[in-house]
Amino acid sequence: MAGQRGKLDDRSSRQDGAYRAAKASGFAARAVFKLQEIDRRFHLLAPGRRVLDLGSWPGSWMQYSAQRVGESGLVVGFDLRPSELALPSWVHSRIADVMTLDCDALLAEFGHFDVVLSDMAPHTTGDRLSDQYRSEQLCERALEIARVTLRRGGHFVAKVFQGGGFPALIGSVRAAFLESKPVHAEATRAGSREQYLVGRGHRTGGSTVRLPPVEPSG
Ligand SMILES: C[S@@+](CC[C@H](N)C(=O)[O-])C[C@H]1O[C@@H](n2cnc3c(N)ncnc32)[C@H](O)[C@@H]1O
């Protein structure tokens, strides 16, 4: 079972070099390198942008996003667990189950977002099919929230453990965004079935924006 789990998710280990590198740079988790890689490739974050981060604990994506958007931006993170980090004033870290998150209340409080991120992962059991299914449900929920809370032209990134529902998820992202791509981040452990679905240019929502060019896919 442990072997199956190792191939499905991408849990950090205190012996892991990437974990130590993240800590040495002041980030809470090695997951920061995945967002950094995706951001550099797809140009998602920029000063002043407003970011919703689903599954935000322990907080490295909130830390990285906060640096990228700066104090003129906004980062709102939700997780089942509270973040213990001292975060800048433009970061709001909340405890909530994203499956039951009230999007109307979220919009009333913060307005629309420029970027929705999800690094949500289920607590893995070792039963690969059920873990993949629950991961796909979380990804689907992240997309549902993005469709309601993103402005027109906004961007989306969501993690998923690749299983039987993966092609349908890719289709849903393609339908909602002008550009879409599944990405296996280089910072992900070798052999992991973890993928990130990236969507750029939300087709519906508020005012239209011009997208900067995306580098050729690698
Ligand atoms: C891989 S961690 C996120 C790491 C984070 N991106 C970072 O950089 O520190 C996945 C997180 O998803 C959260 N999660 C899973 N299901 C959730 C749900 N239904 N609602 C909120 N958070 C959830 C877990 O609690 C866990 O903290």
JSON list of C-alpha atoms in Angstrom, two decimals, residues 22 53 61 108 125 164 208:
[
{"chain": "A", "resi": 22, "resn": "ALA", "atom": "CA", "xyz": [12.03, 25.54, 0.45]},
{"chain": "A", "resi": 53, "resn": "ASP", "atom": "CA", "xyz": [-5.89, 29.74, -3.01]},
{"chain": "A", "resi": 61, "resn": "TRP", "atom": "CA", "xyz": [1.51, 29.06, -2.22]},
{"chain": "A", "resi": 108, "resn": "ALA", "atom": "CA", "xyz": [-19.67, 39.81, -1.43]},
{"chain": "A", "resi": 125, "resn": "THR", "atom": "CA", "xyz": [-5.78, 6.02, 2.05]},
{"chain": "A", "resi": 164, "resn": "GLY", "atom": "CA", "xyz": [-10.36, 7.75, -14.98]},
{"chain": "A", "resi": 208, "resn": "THR", "atom": "CA", "xyz": [-11.94, 41.37, -20.98]}
]
